[in-house]
mmCIF file of N, CA and C in Angstrom:
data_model
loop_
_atom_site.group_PDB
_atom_site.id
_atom_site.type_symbol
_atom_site.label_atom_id
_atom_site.label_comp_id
_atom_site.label_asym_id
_atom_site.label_seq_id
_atom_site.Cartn_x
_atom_site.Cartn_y
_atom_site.Cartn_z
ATOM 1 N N UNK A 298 0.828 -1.196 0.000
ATOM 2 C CA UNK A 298 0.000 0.000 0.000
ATOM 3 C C UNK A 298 0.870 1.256 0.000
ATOM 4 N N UNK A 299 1.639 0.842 0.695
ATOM 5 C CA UNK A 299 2.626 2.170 0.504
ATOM 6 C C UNK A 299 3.665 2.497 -0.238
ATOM 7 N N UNK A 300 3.887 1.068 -1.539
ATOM 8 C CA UNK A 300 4.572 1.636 -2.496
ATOM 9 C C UNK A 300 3.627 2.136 -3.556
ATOM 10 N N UNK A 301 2.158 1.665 -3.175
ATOM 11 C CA UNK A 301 1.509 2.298 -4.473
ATOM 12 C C UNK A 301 1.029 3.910 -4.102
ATOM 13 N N UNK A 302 1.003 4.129 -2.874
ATOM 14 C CA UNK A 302 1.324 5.915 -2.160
ATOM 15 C C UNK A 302 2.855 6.550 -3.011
ATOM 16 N N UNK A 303 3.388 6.045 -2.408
ATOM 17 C CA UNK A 303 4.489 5.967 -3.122
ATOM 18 C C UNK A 303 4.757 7.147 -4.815
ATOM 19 N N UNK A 304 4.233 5.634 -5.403
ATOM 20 C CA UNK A 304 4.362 5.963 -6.925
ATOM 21 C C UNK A 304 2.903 6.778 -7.443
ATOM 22 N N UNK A 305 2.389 6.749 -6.498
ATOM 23 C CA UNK A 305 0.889 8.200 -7.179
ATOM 24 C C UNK A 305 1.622 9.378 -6.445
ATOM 25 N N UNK A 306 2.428 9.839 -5.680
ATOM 26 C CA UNK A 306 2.285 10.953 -5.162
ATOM 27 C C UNK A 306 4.244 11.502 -6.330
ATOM 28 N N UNK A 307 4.834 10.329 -7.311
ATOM 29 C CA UNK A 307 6.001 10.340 -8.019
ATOM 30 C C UNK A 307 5.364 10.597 -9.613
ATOM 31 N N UNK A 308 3.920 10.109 -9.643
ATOM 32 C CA UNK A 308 3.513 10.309 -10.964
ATOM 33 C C UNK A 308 2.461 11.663 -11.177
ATOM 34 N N UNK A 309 1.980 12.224 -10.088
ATOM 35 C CA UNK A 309 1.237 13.172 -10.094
ATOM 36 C C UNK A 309 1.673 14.475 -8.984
ATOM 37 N N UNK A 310 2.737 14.876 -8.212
ATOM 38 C CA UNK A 310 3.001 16.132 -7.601
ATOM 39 C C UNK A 310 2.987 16.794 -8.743
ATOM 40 N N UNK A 311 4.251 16.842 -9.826
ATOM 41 C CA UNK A 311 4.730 17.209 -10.655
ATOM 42 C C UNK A 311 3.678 18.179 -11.170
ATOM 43 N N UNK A 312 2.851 17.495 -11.762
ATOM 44 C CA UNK A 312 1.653 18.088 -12.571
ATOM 45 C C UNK A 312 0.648 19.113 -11.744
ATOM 46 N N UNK A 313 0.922 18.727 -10.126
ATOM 47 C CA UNK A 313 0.072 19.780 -9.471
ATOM 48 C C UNK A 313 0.748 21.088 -9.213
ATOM 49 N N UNK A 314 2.105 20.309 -8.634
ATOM 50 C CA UNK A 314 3.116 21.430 -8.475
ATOM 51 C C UNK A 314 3.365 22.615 -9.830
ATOM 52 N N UNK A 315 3.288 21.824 -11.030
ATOM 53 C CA UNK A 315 3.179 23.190 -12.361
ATOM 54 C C UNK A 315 1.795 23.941 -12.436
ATOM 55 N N UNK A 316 0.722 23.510 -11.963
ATOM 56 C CA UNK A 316 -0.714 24.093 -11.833
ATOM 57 C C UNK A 316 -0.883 25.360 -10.983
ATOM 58 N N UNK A 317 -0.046 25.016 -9.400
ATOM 59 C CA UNK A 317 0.272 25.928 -8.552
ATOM 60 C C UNK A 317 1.108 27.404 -9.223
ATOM 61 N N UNK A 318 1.867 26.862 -9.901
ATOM 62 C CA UNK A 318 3.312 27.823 -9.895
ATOM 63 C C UNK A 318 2.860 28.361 -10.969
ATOM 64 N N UNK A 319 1.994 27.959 -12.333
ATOM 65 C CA UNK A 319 0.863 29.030 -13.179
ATOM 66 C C UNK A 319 -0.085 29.988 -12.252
ATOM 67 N N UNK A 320 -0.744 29.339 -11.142
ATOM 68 C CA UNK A 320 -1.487 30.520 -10.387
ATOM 69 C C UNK A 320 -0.811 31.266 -9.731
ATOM 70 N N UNK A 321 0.774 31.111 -9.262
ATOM 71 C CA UNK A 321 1.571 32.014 -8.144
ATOM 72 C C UNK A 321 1.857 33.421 -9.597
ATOM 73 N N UNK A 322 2.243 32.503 -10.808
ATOM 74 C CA UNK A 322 2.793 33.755 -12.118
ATOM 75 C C UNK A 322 1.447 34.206 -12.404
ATOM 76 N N UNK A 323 0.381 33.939 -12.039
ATOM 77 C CA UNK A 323 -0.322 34.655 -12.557
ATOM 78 C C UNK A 323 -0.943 35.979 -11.326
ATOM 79 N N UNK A 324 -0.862 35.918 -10.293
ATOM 80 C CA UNK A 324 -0.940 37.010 -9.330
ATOM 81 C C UNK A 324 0.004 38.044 -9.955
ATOM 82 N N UNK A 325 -0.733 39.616 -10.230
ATOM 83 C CA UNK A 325 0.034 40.218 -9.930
ATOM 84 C C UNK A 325 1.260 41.160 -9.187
ATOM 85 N N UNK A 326 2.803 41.361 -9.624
ATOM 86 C CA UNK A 326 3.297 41.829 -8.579
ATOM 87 C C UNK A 326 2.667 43.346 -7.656
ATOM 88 N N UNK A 327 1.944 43.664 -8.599
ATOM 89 C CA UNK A 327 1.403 44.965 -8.248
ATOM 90 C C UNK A 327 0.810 45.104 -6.386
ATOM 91 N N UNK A 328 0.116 43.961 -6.689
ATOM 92 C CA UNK A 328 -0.367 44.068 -5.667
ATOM 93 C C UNK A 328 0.446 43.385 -4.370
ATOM 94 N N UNK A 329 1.458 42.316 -4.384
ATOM 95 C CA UNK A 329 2.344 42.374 -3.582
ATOM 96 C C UNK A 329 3.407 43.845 -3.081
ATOM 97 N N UNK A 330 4.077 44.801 -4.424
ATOM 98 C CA UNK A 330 4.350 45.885 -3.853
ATOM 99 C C UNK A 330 3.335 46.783 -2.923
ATOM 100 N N UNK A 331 2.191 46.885 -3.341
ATOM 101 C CA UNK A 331 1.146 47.913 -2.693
ATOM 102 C C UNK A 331 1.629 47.316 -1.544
ATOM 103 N N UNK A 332 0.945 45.777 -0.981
ATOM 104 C CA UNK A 332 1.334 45.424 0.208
ATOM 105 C C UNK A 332 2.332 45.754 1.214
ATOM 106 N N UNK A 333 3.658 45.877 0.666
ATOM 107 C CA UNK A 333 4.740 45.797 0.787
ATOM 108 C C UNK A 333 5.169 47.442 1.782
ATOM 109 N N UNK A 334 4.342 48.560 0.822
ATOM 110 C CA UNK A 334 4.732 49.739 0.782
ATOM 111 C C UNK A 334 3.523 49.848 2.107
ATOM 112 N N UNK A 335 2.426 49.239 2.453
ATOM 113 C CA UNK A 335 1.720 49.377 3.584
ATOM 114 C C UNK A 335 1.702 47.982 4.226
ATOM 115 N N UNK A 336 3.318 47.989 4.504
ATOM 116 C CA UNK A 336 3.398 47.362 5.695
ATOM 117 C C UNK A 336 2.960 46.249 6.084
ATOM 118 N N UNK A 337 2.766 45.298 5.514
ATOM 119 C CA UNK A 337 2.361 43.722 5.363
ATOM 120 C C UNK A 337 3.231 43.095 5.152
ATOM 121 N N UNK A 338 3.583 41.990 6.202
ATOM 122 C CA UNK A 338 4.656 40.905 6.554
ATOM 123 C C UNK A 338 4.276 39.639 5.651
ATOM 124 N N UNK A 339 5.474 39.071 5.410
ATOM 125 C CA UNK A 339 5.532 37.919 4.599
ATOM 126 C C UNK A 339 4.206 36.888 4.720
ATOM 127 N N UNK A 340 3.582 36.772 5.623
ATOM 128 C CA UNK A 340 2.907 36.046 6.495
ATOM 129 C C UNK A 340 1.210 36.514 6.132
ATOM 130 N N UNK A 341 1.392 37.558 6.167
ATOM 131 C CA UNK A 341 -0.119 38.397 6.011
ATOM 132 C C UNK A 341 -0.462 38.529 4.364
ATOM 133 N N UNK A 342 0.915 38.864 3.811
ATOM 134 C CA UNK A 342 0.841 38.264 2.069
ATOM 135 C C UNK A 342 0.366 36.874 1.792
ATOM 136 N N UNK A 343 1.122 36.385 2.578
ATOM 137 C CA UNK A 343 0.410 34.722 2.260
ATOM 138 C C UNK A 343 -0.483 34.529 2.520
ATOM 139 N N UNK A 344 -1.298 35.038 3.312
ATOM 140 C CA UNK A 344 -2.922 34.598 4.106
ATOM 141 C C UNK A 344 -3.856 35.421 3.438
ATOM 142 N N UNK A 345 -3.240 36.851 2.907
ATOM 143 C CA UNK A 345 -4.535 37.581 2.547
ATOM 144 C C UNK A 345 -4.223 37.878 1.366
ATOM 145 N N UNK A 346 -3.162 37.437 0.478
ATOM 146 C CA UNK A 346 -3.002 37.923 -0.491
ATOM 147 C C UNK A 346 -2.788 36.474 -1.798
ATOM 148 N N UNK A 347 -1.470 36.141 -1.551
ATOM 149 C CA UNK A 347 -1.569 34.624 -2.122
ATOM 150 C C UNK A 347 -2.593 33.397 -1.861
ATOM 151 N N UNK A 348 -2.882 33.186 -1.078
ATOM 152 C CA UNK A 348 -3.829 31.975 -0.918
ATOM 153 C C UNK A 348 -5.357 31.765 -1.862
ATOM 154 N N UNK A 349 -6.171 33.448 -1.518
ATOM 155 C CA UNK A 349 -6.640 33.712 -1.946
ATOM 156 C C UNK A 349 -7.114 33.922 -3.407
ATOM 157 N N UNK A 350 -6.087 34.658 -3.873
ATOM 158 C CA UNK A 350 -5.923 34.365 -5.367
ATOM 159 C C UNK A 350 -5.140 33.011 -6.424
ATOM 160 N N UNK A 351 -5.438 32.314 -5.462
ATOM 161 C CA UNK A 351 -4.950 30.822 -5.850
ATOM 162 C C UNK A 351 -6.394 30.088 -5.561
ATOM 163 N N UNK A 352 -7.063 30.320 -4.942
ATOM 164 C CA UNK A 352 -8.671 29.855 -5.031
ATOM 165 C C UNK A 352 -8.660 28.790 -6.808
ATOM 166 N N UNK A 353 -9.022 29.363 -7.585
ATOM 167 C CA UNK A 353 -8.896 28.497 -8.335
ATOM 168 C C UNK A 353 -7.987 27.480 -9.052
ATOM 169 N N UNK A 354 -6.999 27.315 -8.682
ATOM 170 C CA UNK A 354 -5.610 26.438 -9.173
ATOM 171 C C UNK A 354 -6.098 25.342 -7.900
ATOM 172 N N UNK A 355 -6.188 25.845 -6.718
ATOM 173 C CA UNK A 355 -6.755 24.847 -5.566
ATOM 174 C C UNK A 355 -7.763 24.233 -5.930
ATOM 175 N N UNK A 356 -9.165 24.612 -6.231
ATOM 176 C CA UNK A 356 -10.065 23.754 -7.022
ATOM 177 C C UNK A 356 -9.688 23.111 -7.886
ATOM 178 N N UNK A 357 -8.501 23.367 -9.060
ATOM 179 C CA UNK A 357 -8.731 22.819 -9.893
ATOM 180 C C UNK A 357 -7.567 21.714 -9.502
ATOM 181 N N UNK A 358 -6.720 21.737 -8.377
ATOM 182 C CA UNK A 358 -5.809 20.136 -8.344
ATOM 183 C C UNK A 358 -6.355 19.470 -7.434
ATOM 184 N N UNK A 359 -7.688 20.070 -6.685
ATOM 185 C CA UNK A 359 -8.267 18.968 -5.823
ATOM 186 C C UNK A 359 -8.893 18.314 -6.842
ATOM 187 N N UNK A 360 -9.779 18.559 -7.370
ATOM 188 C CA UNK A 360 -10.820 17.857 -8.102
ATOM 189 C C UNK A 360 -10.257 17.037 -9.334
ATOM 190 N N UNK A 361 -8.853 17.593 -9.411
ATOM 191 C CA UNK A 361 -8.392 16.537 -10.913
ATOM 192 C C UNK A 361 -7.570 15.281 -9.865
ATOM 193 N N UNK A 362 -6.810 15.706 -8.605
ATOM 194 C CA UNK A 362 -6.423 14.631 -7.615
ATOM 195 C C UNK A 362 -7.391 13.678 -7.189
ATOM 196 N N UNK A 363 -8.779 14.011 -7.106
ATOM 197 C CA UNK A 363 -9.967 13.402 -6.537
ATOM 198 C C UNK A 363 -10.174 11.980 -7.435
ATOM 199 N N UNK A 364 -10.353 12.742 -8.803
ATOM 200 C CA UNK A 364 -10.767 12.079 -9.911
ATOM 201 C C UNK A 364 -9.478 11.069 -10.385
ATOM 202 N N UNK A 365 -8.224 11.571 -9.990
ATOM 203 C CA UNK A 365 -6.935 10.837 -10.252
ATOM 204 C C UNK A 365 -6.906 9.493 -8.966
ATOM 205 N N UNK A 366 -7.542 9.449 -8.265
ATOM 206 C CA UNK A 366 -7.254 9.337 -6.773
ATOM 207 C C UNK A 366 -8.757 8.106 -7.232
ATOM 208 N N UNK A 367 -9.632 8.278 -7.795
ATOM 209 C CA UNK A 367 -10.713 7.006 -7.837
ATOM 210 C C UNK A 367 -10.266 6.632 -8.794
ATOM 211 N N UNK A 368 -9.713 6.555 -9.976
ATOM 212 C CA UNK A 368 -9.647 5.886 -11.400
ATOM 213 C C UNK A 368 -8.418 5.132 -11.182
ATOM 214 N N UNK A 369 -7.279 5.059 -10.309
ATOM 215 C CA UNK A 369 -5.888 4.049 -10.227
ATOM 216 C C UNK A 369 -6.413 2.930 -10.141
ATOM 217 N N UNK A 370 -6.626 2.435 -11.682
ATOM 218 C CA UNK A 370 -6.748 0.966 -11.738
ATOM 219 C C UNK A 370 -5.120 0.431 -12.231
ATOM 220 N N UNK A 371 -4.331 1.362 -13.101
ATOM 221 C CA UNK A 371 -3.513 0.665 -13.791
ATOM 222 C C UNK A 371 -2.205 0.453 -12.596
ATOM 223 N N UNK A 372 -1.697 1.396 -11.853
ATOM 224 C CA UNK A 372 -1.260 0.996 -10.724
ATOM 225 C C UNK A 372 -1.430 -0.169 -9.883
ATOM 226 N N UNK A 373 -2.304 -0.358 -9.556
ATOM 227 C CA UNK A 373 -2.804 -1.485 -8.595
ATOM 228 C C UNK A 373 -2.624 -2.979 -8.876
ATOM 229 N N UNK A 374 -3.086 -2.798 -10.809
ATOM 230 C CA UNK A 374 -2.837 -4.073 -11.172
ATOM 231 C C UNK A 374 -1.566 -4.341 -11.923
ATOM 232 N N UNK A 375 -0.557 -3.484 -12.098
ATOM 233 C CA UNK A 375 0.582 -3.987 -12.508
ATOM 234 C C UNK A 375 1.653 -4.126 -11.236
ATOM 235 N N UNK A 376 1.197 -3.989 -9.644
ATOM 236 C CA UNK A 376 2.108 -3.209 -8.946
ATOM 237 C C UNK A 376 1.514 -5.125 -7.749
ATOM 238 N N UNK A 377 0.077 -5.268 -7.620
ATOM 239 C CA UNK A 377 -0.497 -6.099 -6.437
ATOM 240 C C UNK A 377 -1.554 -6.781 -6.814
ATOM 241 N N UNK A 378 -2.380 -6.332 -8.227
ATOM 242 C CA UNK A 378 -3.158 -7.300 -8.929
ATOM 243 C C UNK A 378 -4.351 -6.857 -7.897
ATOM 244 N N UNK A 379 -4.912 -6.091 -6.775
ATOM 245 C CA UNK A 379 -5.984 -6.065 -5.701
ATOM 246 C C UNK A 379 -4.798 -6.628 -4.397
ATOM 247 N N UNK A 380 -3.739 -7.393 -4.097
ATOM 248 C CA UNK A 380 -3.345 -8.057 -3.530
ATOM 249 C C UNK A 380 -2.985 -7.457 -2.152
ATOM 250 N N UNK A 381 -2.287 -7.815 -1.513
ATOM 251 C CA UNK A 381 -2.433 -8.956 -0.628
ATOM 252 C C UNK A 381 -3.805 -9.154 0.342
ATOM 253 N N UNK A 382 -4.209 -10.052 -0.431
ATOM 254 C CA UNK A 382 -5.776 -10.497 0.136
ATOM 255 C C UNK A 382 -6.866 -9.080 0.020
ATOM 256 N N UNK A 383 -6.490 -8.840 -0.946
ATOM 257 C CA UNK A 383 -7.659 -7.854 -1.593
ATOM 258 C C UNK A 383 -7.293 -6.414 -0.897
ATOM 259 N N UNK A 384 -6.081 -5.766 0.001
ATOM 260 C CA UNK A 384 -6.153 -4.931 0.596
ATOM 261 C C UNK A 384 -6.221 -3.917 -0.708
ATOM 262 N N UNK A 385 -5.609 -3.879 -1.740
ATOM 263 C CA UNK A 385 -5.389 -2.590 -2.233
ATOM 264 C C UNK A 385 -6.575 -2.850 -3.175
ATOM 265 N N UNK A 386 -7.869 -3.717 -3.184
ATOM 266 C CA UNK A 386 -8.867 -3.934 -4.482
ATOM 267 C C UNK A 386 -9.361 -2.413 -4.263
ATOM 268 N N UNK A 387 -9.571 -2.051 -5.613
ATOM 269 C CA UNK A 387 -10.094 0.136 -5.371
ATOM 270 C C UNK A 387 -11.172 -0.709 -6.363
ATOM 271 N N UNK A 388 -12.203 0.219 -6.532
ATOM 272 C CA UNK A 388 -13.546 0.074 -7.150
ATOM 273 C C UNK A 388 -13.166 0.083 -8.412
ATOM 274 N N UNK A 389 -12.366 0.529 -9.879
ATOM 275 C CA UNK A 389 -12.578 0.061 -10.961
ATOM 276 C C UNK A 389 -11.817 -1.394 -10.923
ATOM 277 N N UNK A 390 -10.840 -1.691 -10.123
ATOM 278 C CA UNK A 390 -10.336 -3.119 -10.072
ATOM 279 C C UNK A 390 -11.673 -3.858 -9.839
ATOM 280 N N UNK A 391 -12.612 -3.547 -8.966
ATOM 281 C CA UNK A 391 -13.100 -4.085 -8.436
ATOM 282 C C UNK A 391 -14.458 -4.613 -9.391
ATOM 283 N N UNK A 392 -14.925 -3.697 -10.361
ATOM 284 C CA UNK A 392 -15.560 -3.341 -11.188
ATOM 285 C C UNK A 392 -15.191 -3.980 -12.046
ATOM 286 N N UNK A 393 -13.885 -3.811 -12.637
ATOM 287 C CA UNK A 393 -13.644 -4.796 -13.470
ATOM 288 C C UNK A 393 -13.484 -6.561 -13.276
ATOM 289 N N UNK A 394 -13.086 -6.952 -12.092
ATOM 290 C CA UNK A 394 -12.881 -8.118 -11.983
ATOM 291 C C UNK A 394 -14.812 -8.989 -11.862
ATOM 292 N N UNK A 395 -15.845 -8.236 -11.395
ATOM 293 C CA UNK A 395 -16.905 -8.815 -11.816
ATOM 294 C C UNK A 395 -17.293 -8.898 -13.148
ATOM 295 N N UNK A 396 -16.970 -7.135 -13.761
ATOM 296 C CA UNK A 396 -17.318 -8.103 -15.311
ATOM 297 C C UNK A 396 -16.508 -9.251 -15.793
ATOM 298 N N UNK A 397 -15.079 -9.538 -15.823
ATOM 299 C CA UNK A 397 -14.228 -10.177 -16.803
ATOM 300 C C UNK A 397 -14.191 -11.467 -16.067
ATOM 301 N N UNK A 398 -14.231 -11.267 -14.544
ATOM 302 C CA UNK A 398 -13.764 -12.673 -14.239
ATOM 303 C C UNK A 398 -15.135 -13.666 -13.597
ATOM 304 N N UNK A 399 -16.171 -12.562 -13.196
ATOM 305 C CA UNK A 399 -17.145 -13.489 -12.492
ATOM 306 C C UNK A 399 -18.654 -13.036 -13.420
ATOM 307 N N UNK A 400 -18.422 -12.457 -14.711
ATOM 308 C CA UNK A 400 -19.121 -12.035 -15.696
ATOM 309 C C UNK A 400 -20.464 -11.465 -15.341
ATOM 310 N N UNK A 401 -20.156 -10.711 -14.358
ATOM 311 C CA UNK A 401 -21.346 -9.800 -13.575
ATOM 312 C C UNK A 401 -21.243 -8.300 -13.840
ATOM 313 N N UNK A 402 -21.666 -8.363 -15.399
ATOM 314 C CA UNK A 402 -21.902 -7.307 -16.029
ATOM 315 C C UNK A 402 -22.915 -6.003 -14.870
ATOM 316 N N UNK A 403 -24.292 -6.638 -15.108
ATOM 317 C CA UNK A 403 -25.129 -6.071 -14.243
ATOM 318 C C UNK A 403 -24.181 -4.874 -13.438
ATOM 319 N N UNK A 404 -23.584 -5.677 -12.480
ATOM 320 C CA UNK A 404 -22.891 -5.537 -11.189
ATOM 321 C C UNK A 404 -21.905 -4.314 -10.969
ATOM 322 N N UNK A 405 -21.117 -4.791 -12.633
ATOM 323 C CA UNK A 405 -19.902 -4.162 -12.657
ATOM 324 C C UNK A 405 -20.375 -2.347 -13.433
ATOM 325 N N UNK A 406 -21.256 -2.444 -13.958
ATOM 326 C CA UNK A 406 -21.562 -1.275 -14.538
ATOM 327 C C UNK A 406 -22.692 -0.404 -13.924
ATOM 328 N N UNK A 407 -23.258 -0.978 -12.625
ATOM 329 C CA UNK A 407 -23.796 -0.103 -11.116
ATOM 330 C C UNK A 407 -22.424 0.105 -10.650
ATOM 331 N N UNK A 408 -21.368 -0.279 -10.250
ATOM 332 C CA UNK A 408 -20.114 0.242 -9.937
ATOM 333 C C UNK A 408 -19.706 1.089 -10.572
ATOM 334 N N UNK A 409 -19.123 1.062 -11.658
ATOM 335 C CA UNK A 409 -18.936 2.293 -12.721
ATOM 336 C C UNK A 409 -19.557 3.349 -12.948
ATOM 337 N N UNK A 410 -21.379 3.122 -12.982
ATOM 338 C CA UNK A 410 -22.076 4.623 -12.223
ATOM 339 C C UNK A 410 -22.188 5.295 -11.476
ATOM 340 N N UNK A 411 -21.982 4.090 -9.862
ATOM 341 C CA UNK A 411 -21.530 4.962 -8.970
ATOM 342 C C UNK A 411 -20.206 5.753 -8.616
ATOM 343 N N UNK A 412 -19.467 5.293 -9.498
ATOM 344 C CA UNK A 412 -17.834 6.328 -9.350
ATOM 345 C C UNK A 412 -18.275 6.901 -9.954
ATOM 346 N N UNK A 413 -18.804 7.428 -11.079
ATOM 347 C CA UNK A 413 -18.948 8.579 -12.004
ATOM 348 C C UNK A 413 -19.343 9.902 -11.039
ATOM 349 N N UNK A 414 -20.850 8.884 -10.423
ATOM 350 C CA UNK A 414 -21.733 10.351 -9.377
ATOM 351 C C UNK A 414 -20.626 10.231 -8.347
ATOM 352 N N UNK A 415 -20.123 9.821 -7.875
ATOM 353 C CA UNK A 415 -19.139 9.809 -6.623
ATOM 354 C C UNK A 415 -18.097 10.940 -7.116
ATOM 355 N N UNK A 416 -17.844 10.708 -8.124
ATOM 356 C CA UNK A 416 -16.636 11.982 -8.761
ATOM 357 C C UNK A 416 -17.346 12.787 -9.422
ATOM 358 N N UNK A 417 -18.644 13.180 -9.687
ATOM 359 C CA UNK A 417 -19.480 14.440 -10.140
ATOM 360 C C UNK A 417 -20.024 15.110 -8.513
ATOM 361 N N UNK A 418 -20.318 14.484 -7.904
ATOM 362 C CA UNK A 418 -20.539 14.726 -6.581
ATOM 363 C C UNK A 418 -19.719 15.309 -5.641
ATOM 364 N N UNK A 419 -18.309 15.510 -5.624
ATOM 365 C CA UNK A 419 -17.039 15.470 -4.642
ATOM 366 C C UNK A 419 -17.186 16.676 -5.817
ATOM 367 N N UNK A 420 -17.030 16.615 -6.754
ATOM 368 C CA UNK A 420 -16.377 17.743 -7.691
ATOM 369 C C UNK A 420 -17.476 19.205 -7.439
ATOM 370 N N UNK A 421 -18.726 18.892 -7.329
ATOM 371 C CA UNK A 421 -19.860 19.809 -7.066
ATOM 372 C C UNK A 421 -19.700 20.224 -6.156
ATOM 373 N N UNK A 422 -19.298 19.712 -4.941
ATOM 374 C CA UNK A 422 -19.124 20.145 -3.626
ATOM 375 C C UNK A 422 -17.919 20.609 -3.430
ATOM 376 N N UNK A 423 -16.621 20.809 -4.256
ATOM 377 C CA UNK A 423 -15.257 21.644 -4.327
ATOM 378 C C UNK A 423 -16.027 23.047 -4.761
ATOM 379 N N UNK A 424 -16.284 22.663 -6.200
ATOM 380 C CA UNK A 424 -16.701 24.187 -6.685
ATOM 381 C C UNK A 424 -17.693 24.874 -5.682
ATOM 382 N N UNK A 425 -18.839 24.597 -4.812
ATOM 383 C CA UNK A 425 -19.409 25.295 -4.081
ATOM 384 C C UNK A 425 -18.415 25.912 -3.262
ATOM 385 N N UNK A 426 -17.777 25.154 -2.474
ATOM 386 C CA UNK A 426 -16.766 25.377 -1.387
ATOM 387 C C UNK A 426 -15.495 26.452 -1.770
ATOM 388 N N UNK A 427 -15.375 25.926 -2.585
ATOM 389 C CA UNK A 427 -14.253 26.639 -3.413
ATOM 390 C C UNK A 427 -14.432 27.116 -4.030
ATOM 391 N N UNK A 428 -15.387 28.252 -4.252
ATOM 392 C CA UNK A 428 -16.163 28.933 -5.993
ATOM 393 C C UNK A 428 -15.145 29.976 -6.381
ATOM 394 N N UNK A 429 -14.751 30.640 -7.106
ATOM 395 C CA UNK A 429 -13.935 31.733 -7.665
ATOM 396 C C UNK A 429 -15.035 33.247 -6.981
ATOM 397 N N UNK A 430 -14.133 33.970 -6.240
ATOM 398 C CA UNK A 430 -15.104 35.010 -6.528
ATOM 399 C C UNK A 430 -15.322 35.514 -7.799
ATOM 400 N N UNK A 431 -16.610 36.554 -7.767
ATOM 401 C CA UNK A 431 -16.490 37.256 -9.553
ATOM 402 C C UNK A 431 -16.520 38.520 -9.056
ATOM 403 N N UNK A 432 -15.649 38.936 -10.163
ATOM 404 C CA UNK A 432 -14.858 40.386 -9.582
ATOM 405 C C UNK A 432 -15.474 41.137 -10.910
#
């Protein structure tokens, strides 16, 4: 379990970490000098100034991590197959092994709908939480 932690957090920082560092270039400096010139500590920039205007880069690597974070089927099965004794089985393994191996179509494609709403659902409830103001 923890080499497959491991290798999701070696195959996907990367991609969050460049998501972040587009929303840090995209703040302007303008408004860090204003800060600057009235007296706002490194600290108070970060809380009231950066964080804030990163609102959306934050929505957008939770909800692609979320969605990255239910779909690791290909990990699992080249790394433990579901193994040892089913600890790492995640729901499309799981999904898949009723259709292909115990041919419980039915079964396997109520699984597959429910990850869909499970990841339309988590994602609805970021954007509320996390909405962009409109300026």
């Amino acid at each position: 379990l923890n080499s497959l932690a491991a290798v999701g957090l070696w195959k996907y920082v990367g991609f969050c970490v460049v998501l972040f560092l587009s929303g840090l270039k995209s703040i302007p400096g303008d408004i860090y000098e204003a800060a600057r010139v009235d007296g706002v500590n490194s600290l108070q920039q970060l809380i009231y100034i950066t964080i804030p205007n990163l609102r959306s880069s934050f929505l957008l690597v939770s909800i692609w991590s979320i969605i990255q974070a239910l779909k690791v089927y290909d990990q699992v099965v080249v790394m433990t197959n579901g193994g040892p004794g089913n600890l790492t089985l995640v729901l499309y393994l799981y999904a898949w092994k009723n259709a292909f191996e115990f041919f419980n179509m039915g079964y396997a494609q109520a699984i597959a709908l429910f990850i869909a709403v499970l990841a339309f659902t988590i994602s609805f409830i970021f954007n509320i939480i996390l909405k962009p103001e409109r300026k």
